[in-house]
Coordinates of C-alpha atoms in Angstrom, one line a residue:
Chain A
M1 CA 138.2 121.7 115.0
T2 CA 135.1 121.3 112.9
A3 CA 131.9 119.8 114.2
T4 CA 132.1 116.8 111.9
T5 CA 135.4 115.6 113.3
V6 CA 134.1 116.0 116.9
D7 CA 131.1 113.9 116.0
K8 CA 133.2 111.1 114.5
L9 CA 133.7 108.2 116.8
V10 CA 136.4 105.5 116.9
Q11 CA 135.2 102.0 117.7
L12 CA 137.6 100.0 119.8
K13 CA 137.4 96.4 120.8
V14 CA 139.9 95.5 123.6
R15 CA 140.7 92.0 124.8
R16 CA 141.0 92.5 128.6
K17 CA 142.1 90.5 131.5
D18 CA 141.7 91.6 135.1
S19 CA 144.6 89.8 136.6
T20 CA 147.4 87.4 135.7
T21 CA 145.2 84.4 136.5
G22 CA 141.9 86.0 135.2
E23 CA 140.0 85.0 132.1
S24 CA 140.2 87.1 129.0
Y25 CA 137.1 88.9 127.8
W26 CA 136.3 91.4 125.0
E27 CA 135.0 94.9 125.8
E28 CA 134.0 97.5 123.2
F29 CA 134.5 101.3 123.5
S30 CA 133.8 104.2 121.3
V31 CA 135.8 107.4 121.8
P32 CA 135.7 110.7 120.0
F33 CA 138.0 111.0 117.0
R34 CA 140.6 113.7 116.7
T35 CA 142.8 114.4 113.6
N36 CA 146.2 112.5 113.8
M37 CA 145.0 110.4 116.6
N38 CA 147.1 107.3 117.3
V39 CA 146.2 104.2 119.3
I40 CA 147.7 105.6 122.5
S41 CA 145.6 108.7 122.3
A42 CA 142.5 106.6 121.7
L43 CA 143.4 104.6 124.9
M44 CA 143.9 107.8 126.7
E45 CA 140.4 108.8 125.8
I46 CA 139.2 105.6 127.5
Q47 CA 141.3 106.5 130.5
K48 CA 139.6 110.0 130.6
N49 CA 136.1 108.4 130.5
P50 CA 136.2 104.7 131.2
V51 CA 132.7 103.9 129.9
N52 CA 132.2 101.0 127.5
A53 CA 130.0 100.9 124.4
K54 CA 127.0 99.7 126.5
G55 CA 127.3 102.9 128.6
E56 CA 128.6 101.0 131.7
K57 CA 131.4 102.6 133.8
V58 CA 134.2 100.1 133.8
R59 CA 137.8 99.8 135.0
S60 CA 140.0 101.9 132.7
V61 CA 142.1 99.8 130.2
A62 CA 145.7 99.2 131.3
W63 CA 148.6 99.4 128.8
E64 CA 152.2 100.5 128.9
Y65 CA 153.9 103.4 127.1
N66 CA 156.8 105.7 127.7
C67 CA 158.4 107.6 124.8
L68 CA 155.5 108.0 122.3
E69 CA 158.0 108.0 119.4
E70 CA 158.8 104.3 118.8
V71 CA 162.1 104.1 120.6
C72 CA 161.2 102.6 124.0
G73 CA 159.4 99.4 122.9
A74 CA 156.8 99.5 125.7
C75 CA 153.6 99.9 123.8
S76 CA 153.8 96.8 121.6
M77 CA 150.4 95.2 121.2
R78 CA 148.4 93.3 118.6
I79 CA 146.4 95.9 116.6
N80 CA 143.8 94.4 114.3
G81 CA 145.6 91.0 114.7
K82 CA 149.2 92.2 113.9
V83 CA 151.8 93.1 116.4
R84 CA 153.1 96.7 116.3
Q85 CA 153.7 99.8 118.4
A86 CA 150.6 101.6 119.5
C87 CA 152.3 105.0 119.4
S88 CA 153.2 104.9 115.7
T89 CA 149.8 103.4 114.6
L90 CA 147.5 106.1 113.4
V91 CA 143.8 105.5 114.0
D92 CA 142.5 106.8 110.6
R93 CA 144.6 104.2 108.8
L94 CA 143.0 101.3 110.5
E95 CA 139.9 99.4 109.8
Q96 CA 137.2 99.7 112.5
P97 CA 136.4 98.4 115.0
I98 CA 140.1 98.5 116.0
T99 CA 140.9 95.3 117.9
L100 CA 143.6 95.6 120.6
E101 CA 145.0 92.5 122.1
P102 CA 148.0 91.9 124.3
M103 CA 151.1 90.1 122.9
D104 CA 150.2 86.8 124.4
T105 CA 153.5 85.2 123.6
F106 CA 154.4 86.9 126.9
P107 CA 152.6 86.3 130.2
V108 CA 149.7 88.8 130.3
E109 CA 149.7 90.9 133.5
K110 CA 146.5 93.0 133.0
D111 CA 144.6 94.0 129.8
L112 CA 147.3 95.0 127.3
V113 CA 150.2 94.9 129.8
V114 CA 152.6 91.9 129.4
D115 CA 155.7 90.8 131.2
R116 CA 158.6 91.1 128.8
S117 CA 161.3 90.0 131.4
R118 CA 161.9 86.9 129.3
M119 CA 163.8 89.1 126.7
F120 CA 165.8 90.7 129.4
N121 CA 166.8 87.3 130.8
A122 CA 167.8 86.4 127.2
L123 CA 170.1 89.4 127.1
Q124 CA 171.8 88.2 130.3
K125 CA 172.1 84.8 128.8
I126 CA 173.8 86.0 125.7
K127 CA 176.0 88.4 127.7
G128 CA 174.5 91.4 125.9
W129 CA 177.2 93.8 126.9
V130 CA 180.7 94.8 126.1
P131 CA 183.0 93.8 129.0
I132 CA 185.0 96.9 130.1
D133 CA 185.2 96.4 133.9
G134 CA 188.3 95.0 135.4
T135 CA 190.5 95.4 138.4
Y136 CA 192.8 97.7 136.4
G137 CA 192.3 100.1 133.5
L138 CA 192.0 98.2 130.3
G139 CA 192.9 101.2 128.1
S140 CA 191.0 102.5 125.1
G141 CA 189.4 99.9 122.8
P142 CA 190.3 99.5 119.1
L143 CA 188.9 101.9 116.5
I144 CA 185.8 100.8 114.6
S145 CA 185.5 101.7 110.9
A146 CA 182.6 103.8 109.7
D147 CA 181.1 100.8 107.7
H148 CA 181.3 98.7 110.8
Q149 CA 179.6 101.4 112.9
Q150 CA 176.8 101.7 110.3
E151 CA 176.1 98.0 110.3
A152 CA 176.2 97.8 114.1
Y153 CA 174.0 100.8 114.5
K154 CA 171.0 99.0 113.0
Y155 CA 171.2 96.3 115.7
S156 CA 171.8 98.9 118.4
T157 CA 168.3 100.3 117.8
C158 CA 166.7 97.1 119.2
M159 CA 164.2 98.3 121.9
T160 CA 163.3 94.9 123.3
C161 CA 159.7 95.5 122.2
G162 CA 158.9 91.9 121.6
C163 CA 157.3 92.2 118.2
C164 CA 159.6 89.6 116.6
L165 CA 158.9 87.0 119.3
E166 CA 155.2 87.6 119.1
A167 CA 155.2 87.1 115.3
C168 CA 157.6 84.2 115.2
P169 CA 155.8 80.9 114.8
N170 CA 158.6 79.1 116.6
V171 CA 158.5 81.1 119.8
N172 CA 155.7 79.3 121.8
S173 CA 155.2 77.1 124.8
G174 CA 156.2 74.0 122.8
S175 CA 159.5 75.3 121.6
P176 CA 162.6 76.4 123.7
F177 CA 163.6 79.2 121.2
I178 CA 165.1 82.2 122.8
G179 CA 163.8 84.3 119.9
P180 CA 165.1 86.6 117.1
Q181 CA 165.8 89.6 119.4
A182 CA 168.5 87.7 121.3
M183 CA 170.0 86.5 118.0
G184 CA 170.2 90.0 116.7
Q185 CA 171.9 91.1 119.9
V186 CA 174.4 88.2 119.7
K187 CA 175.4 89.4 116.3
Y188 CA 175.6 93.0 117.6
F189 CA 177.9 92.3 120.5
N190 CA 180.0 89.8 118.6
M191 CA 180.8 92.3 115.9
H192 CA 182.1 94.8 118.4
P193 CA 185.9 94.4 118.7
T194 CA 185.9 94.3 122.5
G195 CA 182.5 92.6 122.7
S196 CA 184.0 89.8 120.6
L197 CA 186.2 88.8 123.5
Q198 CA 183.1 86.9 124.7
K199 CA 182.2 85.7 121.2
N200 CA 182.4 82.0 122.0
E201 CA 180.3 82.2 125.1
R202 CA 177.5 83.9 123.0
L203 CA 177.9 81.2 120.3
E204 CA 177.4 78.6 123.0
V205 CA 173.9 80.0 123.5
V206 CA 173.4 80.2 119.7
I207 CA 174.2 76.5 119.3
G208 CA 172.5 75.5 122.5
E209 CA 169.0 74.1 123.2
E210 CA 167.3 77.4 123.0
G211 CA 169.4 78.6 120.1
I212 CA 169.3 79.0 116.4
A213 CA 168.3 75.4 115.7
N214 CA 164.8 76.5 116.5
C215 CA 164.6 79.0 113.7
G216 CA 162.3 77.8 110.9
S217 CA 163.0 80.7 108.5
S218 CA 159.5 82.0 108.4
Q219 CA 161.2 85.4 108.4
N220 CA 158.3 87.1 110.2
C221 CA 160.8 88.8 112.6
V222 CA 162.3 91.0 110.0
Q223 CA 158.9 91.9 108.6
V224 CA 157.4 93.0 111.9
C225 CA 160.4 94.7 113.4
P226 CA 159.4 98.3 114.0
K227 CA 163.1 99.4 113.8
G228 CA 163.8 97.5 110.6
I229 CA 166.6 95.5 112.2
P230 CA 168.0 93.0 109.7
L231 CA 167.2 90.1 112.0
T232 CA 167.3 87.4 109.3
T233 CA 170.7 88.6 108.2
A234 CA 171.9 88.2 111.8
I235 CA 170.4 84.7 111.9
A236 CA 172.0 83.6 108.7
E237 CA 175.4 85.0 109.8
L238 CA 175.0 83.3 113.2
N239 CA 174.2 80.0 111.4
R240 CA 177.5 80.3 109.6
D241 CA 179.4 81.3 112.8
G242 CA 177.6 78.7 114.9
N243 CA 178.3 75.9 112.4
R244 CA 181.9 76.8 112.3
Y245 CA 182.3 77.1 116.0
A246 CA 180.4 73.9 116.7
L247 CA 182.4 71.9 114.2
W248 CA 185.9 73.3 115.1
S249 CA 185.3 73.1 118.9
W250 CA 184.2 69.5 118.4
L251 CA 187.2 68.6 116.2
K252 CA 189.6 70.2 118.7
K253 CA 188.2 68.1 121.6
Chain B
M1 CA 149.3 71.9 119.8
P2 CA 151.5 74.3 121.7
S3 CA 149.9 77.4 123.2
N4 CA 151.2 80.8 122.3
T5 CA 152.5 81.7 125.7
V6 CA 156.1 81.0 126.5
T7 CA 157.6 80.1 129.9
Q8 CA 160.2 82.2 131.5
L9 CA 163.8 81.5 130.6
N10 CA 166.2 80.7 133.4
Y11 CA 169.4 82.5 133.6
T12 CA 171.7 79.5 133.1
A13 CA 173.0 79.0 129.6
S14 CA 172.1 75.7 128.2
T15 CA 175.0 73.4 127.4
R16 CA 173.0 70.8 125.4
K17 CA 173.8 70.8 121.7
S18 CA 171.8 67.8 120.5
R19 CA 169.1 70.0 119.1
F20 CA 171.6 72.0 117.1
V21 CA 173.3 68.9 115.7
L22 CA 170.0 67.3 114.9
S23 CA 168.8 70.4 113.1
R24 CA 172.0 70.5 111.0
L25 CA 171.7 66.8 110.2
H26 CA 168.1 67.3 109.3
S27 CA 169.1 69.9 106.7
L28 CA 172.0 67.9 105.4
A29 CA 169.9 64.7 105.1
G30 CA 167.2 66.6 103.1
L31 CA 169.7 68.3 100.8
L32 CA 172.3 65.7 100.0
P33 CA 171.2 62.1 100.1
L34 CA 167.4 62.7 99.8
G35 CA 167.6 65.7 97.4
I36 CA 170.1 64.0 95.1
F37 CA 168.2 60.8 95.1
M38 CA 164.9 62.5 94.4
V39 CA 166.4 64.3 91.4
E40 CA 167.9 61.1 90.1
H41 CA 164.6 59.3 90.6
L42 CA 162.6 62.0 88.8
L43 CA 165.1 61.8 85.9
S44 CA 164.9 58.0 85.8
N45 CA 161.1 58.2 85.7
A46 CA 161.2 60.8 82.9
L47 CA 162.7 58.0 80.7
A48 CA 159.1 56.8 80.5
I49 CA 158.4 59.7 78.2
F50 CA 160.7 57.9 75.7
G51 CA 158.7 54.7 75.9
A52 CA 158.3 51.5 77.9
E53 CA 161.5 49.9 76.5
R54 CA 163.8 52.7 77.6
Y55 CA 162.2 52.7 81.0
N56 CA 162.4 49.0 81.6
E57 CA 166.0 48.9 80.5
H58 CA 166.8 51.6 83.0
I59 CA 165.1 49.7 85.8
A60 CA 167.1 46.6 85.0
M61 CA 170.3 48.7 85.1
L62 CA 169.4 50.2 88.5
Q63 CA 168.5 46.8 89.9
A64 CA 171.9 45.5 88.8
I65 CA 173.8 47.9 91.1
P66 CA 175.9 45.7 93.4
F67 CA 174.9 45.8 97.1
L68 CA 171.8 47.8 96.1
P69 CA 169.9 47.1 99.4
L70 CA 172.9 48.4 101.4
F71 CA 172.8 51.7 99.5
E72 CA 169.0 51.9 99.7
I73 CA 169.1 51.5 103.4
T74 CA 172.1 53.7 104.3
L75 CA 171.7 56.5 101.7
I76 CA 167.9 56.6 101.4
A77 CA 165.9 54.8 104.1
I78 CA 167.8 55.9 107.2
P79 CA 168.2 59.6 106.1
L80 CA 164.5 59.6 105.1
L81 CA 163.3 58.2 108.4
F82 CA 165.4 60.6 110.3
H83 CA 164.4 63.6 108.2
A84 CA 160.7 62.6 108.4
I85 CA 160.6 61.9 112.2
Y86 CA 162.6 65.1 113.1
G87 CA 160.5 67.0 110.6
I88 CA 157.2 65.8 112.2
Y89 CA 158.6 66.9 115.5
L90 CA 159.5 70.3 114.1
S91 CA 156.0 70.7 112.6
F92 CA 154.4 70.0 116.0
I93 CA 156.5 72.5 117.9
S94 CA 155.7 75.3 115.5
K95 CA 152.6 77.4 115.6
P96 CA 152.0 78.6 112.0
N97 CA 150.4 82.0 111.8
A98 CA 150.2 82.7 108.0
N99 CA 146.5 83.6 108.5
V100 CA 147.6 86.8 110.3
Y101 CA 151.1 87.4 108.9
K102 CA 150.5 86.8 105.2
Y103 CA 154.2 87.3 104.1
Q104 CA 155.5 85.1 101.4
R105 CA 158.2 83.5 103.5
N106 CA 155.7 82.8 106.3
I107 CA 153.2 81.2 103.9
Y108 CA 156.1 79.0 102.6
F109 CA 157.1 78.2 106.2
M110 CA 153.6 76.7 106.6
L111 CA 153.6 75.0 103.1
Q112 CA 157.0 73.5 103.9
R113 CA 155.4 71.7 106.9
V114 CA 152.2 70.8 105.0
T115 CA 154.1 69.4 101.9
G116 CA 156.4 67.5 104.2
I117 CA 153.5 65.6 105.7
I118 CA 151.9 65.0 102.3
T119 CA 155.2 63.8 100.9
L120 CA 155.7 61.4 103.8
I121 CA 152.3 59.8 103.3
F122 CA 152.9 59.7 99.6
V123 CA 156.4 58.2 100.0
I124 CA 155.2 55.5 102.4
Y125 CA 152.5 54.5 99.9
H126 CA 154.9 54.7 96.9
V127 CA 157.6 52.6 98.6
W128 CA 155.1 50.0 99.5
S129 CA 153.5 49.8 96.1
F130 CA 156.7 49.8 94.0
R131 CA 159.6 48.6 96.2
L132 CA 158.6 46.6 99.4
G133 CA 155.3 45.2 98.0
P134 CA 156.8 43.8 94.8
L135 CA 159.9 42.6 96.7
L136 CA 157.7 40.5 99.1
S137 CA 155.3 39.2 96.5
G138 CA 158.1 38.7 93.8
T139 CA 156.3 40.9 91.3
E140 CA 158.6 42.5 88.6
V141 CA 158.6 46.3 88.6
S142 CA 158.1 47.5 85.1
H143 CA 156.5 50.1 82.9
S144 CA 153.3 48.1 82.7
L145 CA 153.0 47.7 86.5
V146 CA 153.3 51.5 86.9
S147 CA 150.8 52.1 84.1
E148 CA 148.2 49.7 85.7
H149 CA 148.7 51.5 88.9
L150 CA 148.2 55.0 87.5
A151 CA 145.2 54.0 85.5
N152 CA 143.1 54.5 88.6
P153 CA 142.2 58.2 88.5
F154 CA 142.3 58.6 92.3
I155 CA 145.8 57.1 92.5
F156 CA 146.9 59.3 89.6
V157 CA 145.7 62.5 91.3
F158 CA 147.4 61.3 94.5
Y159 CA 150.6 60.8 92.6
I160 CA 150.4 64.3 91.0
T161 CA 149.8 65.8 94.5
G162 CA 152.5 63.7 96.2
V163 CA 155.2 64.4 93.5
I164 CA 154.5 68.1 93.4
S165 CA 154.6 68.3 97.2
A166 CA 157.9 66.5 97.3
I167 CA 159.4 68.8 94.7
F168 CA 158.1 71.9 96.4
H169 CA 159.5 70.7 99.7
F170 CA 162.9 70.1 98.1
S171 CA 163.1 73.4 96.2
N172 CA 161.9 75.5 99.2
G173 CA 164.3 73.4 101.3
I174 CA 167.2 74.5 99.2
T175 CA 166.4 78.2 99.9
T176 CA 166.1 77.6 103.7
G177 CA 169.1 75.2 103.6
L178 CA 171.2 78.0 102.1
I179 CA 170.3 80.1 105.2
T180 CA 170.9 77.2 107.6
W181 CA 174.4 76.8 106.2
G182 CA 175.0 80.5 106.4
I183 CA 175.5 81.0 102.7
T184 CA 172.8 83.4 101.7
A185 CA 173.0 85.9 104.5
G186 CA 171.4 89.0 103.2
P187 CA 167.9 89.7 101.7
A188 CA 169.3 90.3 98.2
S189 CA 171.1 87.0 97.9
Q190 CA 168.1 85.2 99.5
R191 CA 165.9 86.7 96.8
V192 CA 168.1 85.4 94.1
A193 CA 168.2 82.0 95.7
R194 CA 164.4 82.0 95.9
K195 CA 164.2 82.8 92.2
I196 CA 166.6 80.0 91.3
C197 CA 164.7 77.6 93.5
T198 CA 161.4 78.6 91.9
G199 CA 163.1 77.7 88.5
V200 CA 164.2 74.3 90.0
F201 CA 160.6 73.7 91.1
V202 CA 159.1 74.6 87.8
I203 CA 161.5 72.4 85.8
L204 CA 161.3 69.4 88.1
A205 CA 157.5 69.6 88.5
G206 CA 157.0 70.0 84.8
M207 CA 159.2 67.1 84.0
A208 CA 157.5 64.9 86.7
V209 CA 154.0 65.7 85.6
V210 CA 154.8 65.0 81.9
S211 CA 156.4 61.7 83.1
L212 CA 153.3 60.7 85.0
F213 CA 151.0 61.5 82.0
S214 CA 153.3 59.4 79.8
F215 CA 152.3 56.3 81.8
L216 CA 148.6 56.7 80.8

């Protein structure tokens, strides 16, 4: 490593919170730059030496991470205002000071750590699984064509990271919207031949109070999704399925 | 204004569907009665380009429609009030973030709400000055009444703004309506729909602006 890269510093500005009930405050840090550094490694530098830009020793910044390769969804945060994964965000491609904020669509636990359990509750609501358990063997399921598998694969990559909910203007305290992630998963489980046995139960959520009626087509979800999941396609298809289901189930009453 | 933080979801699936039905009716009201009426209205007003006589003849013809108030109330006033009230509610429960996420669709999402509010203010004023006001005072609506009105530069600018907002709201509403009704599912068809709707906007806005200038 050359002397110049060692001397280079990365300026970070973190919006912190000491506890769930605490007040947010900004704190600045400068950490030594390394080539190919990502936001996680910059945060690790703070962990190694938790001294802020004023030279005061402070509590180290809390954040979540697991996989470091954009598949676990834990390190979502707002970096320079926009939500993304800290692991796949390279420091030298960002304007400095780099501002790090928690996704405050979710309840903030501490610093950059948020409680994403809302999305896991949403998966329970939409029955985000394929029912294979019974009191007797149900046999092997139907074959799935390669095209169908390819389409489903995109939705299967959802890592419940929360970027789509954070960027959606209609997911907030004033709106009951369950969010684009749940819509994508409804599409995913409904297109599975065995999963589709619970199709109507999922569509009940889609046409319910928290459902698709809350979508305003800002289409931010598909723009910010780190996995490139076609969430707006899922939403449009669920609009069609939901409209049909709502109309026919009413006409049959 | 709502805050950004959401509350936890409970694990009981909601059974209320009123929001879904209202949202579909909101889309339907905007596209069918209101959209068709607006296009008809813009075409009628474009007759002013061909002179006061053609325009006045057309007004007389429209006013001769039997049971006109019944159609005006059921096909225009009720859908309009519903669309406006539900639309205001929708604007208040959203938290536009186009300052951060500067994507075209997100900017249009914000503009759809802004133009909706401008259109509502404009329509209230417009209905008062050319329908309810003259009806109560017994004034005859004619080319000259509109000309007098538009001679005021402030009113003229207000009209240009209001008409363009209404046309934008309608054209952009078609693109989102096609999604609400599950027709344009994928990004490619949505792109084509957007291009067509931009064309609709340009044609209608051009026609409306020329019509307004012809009154001067």
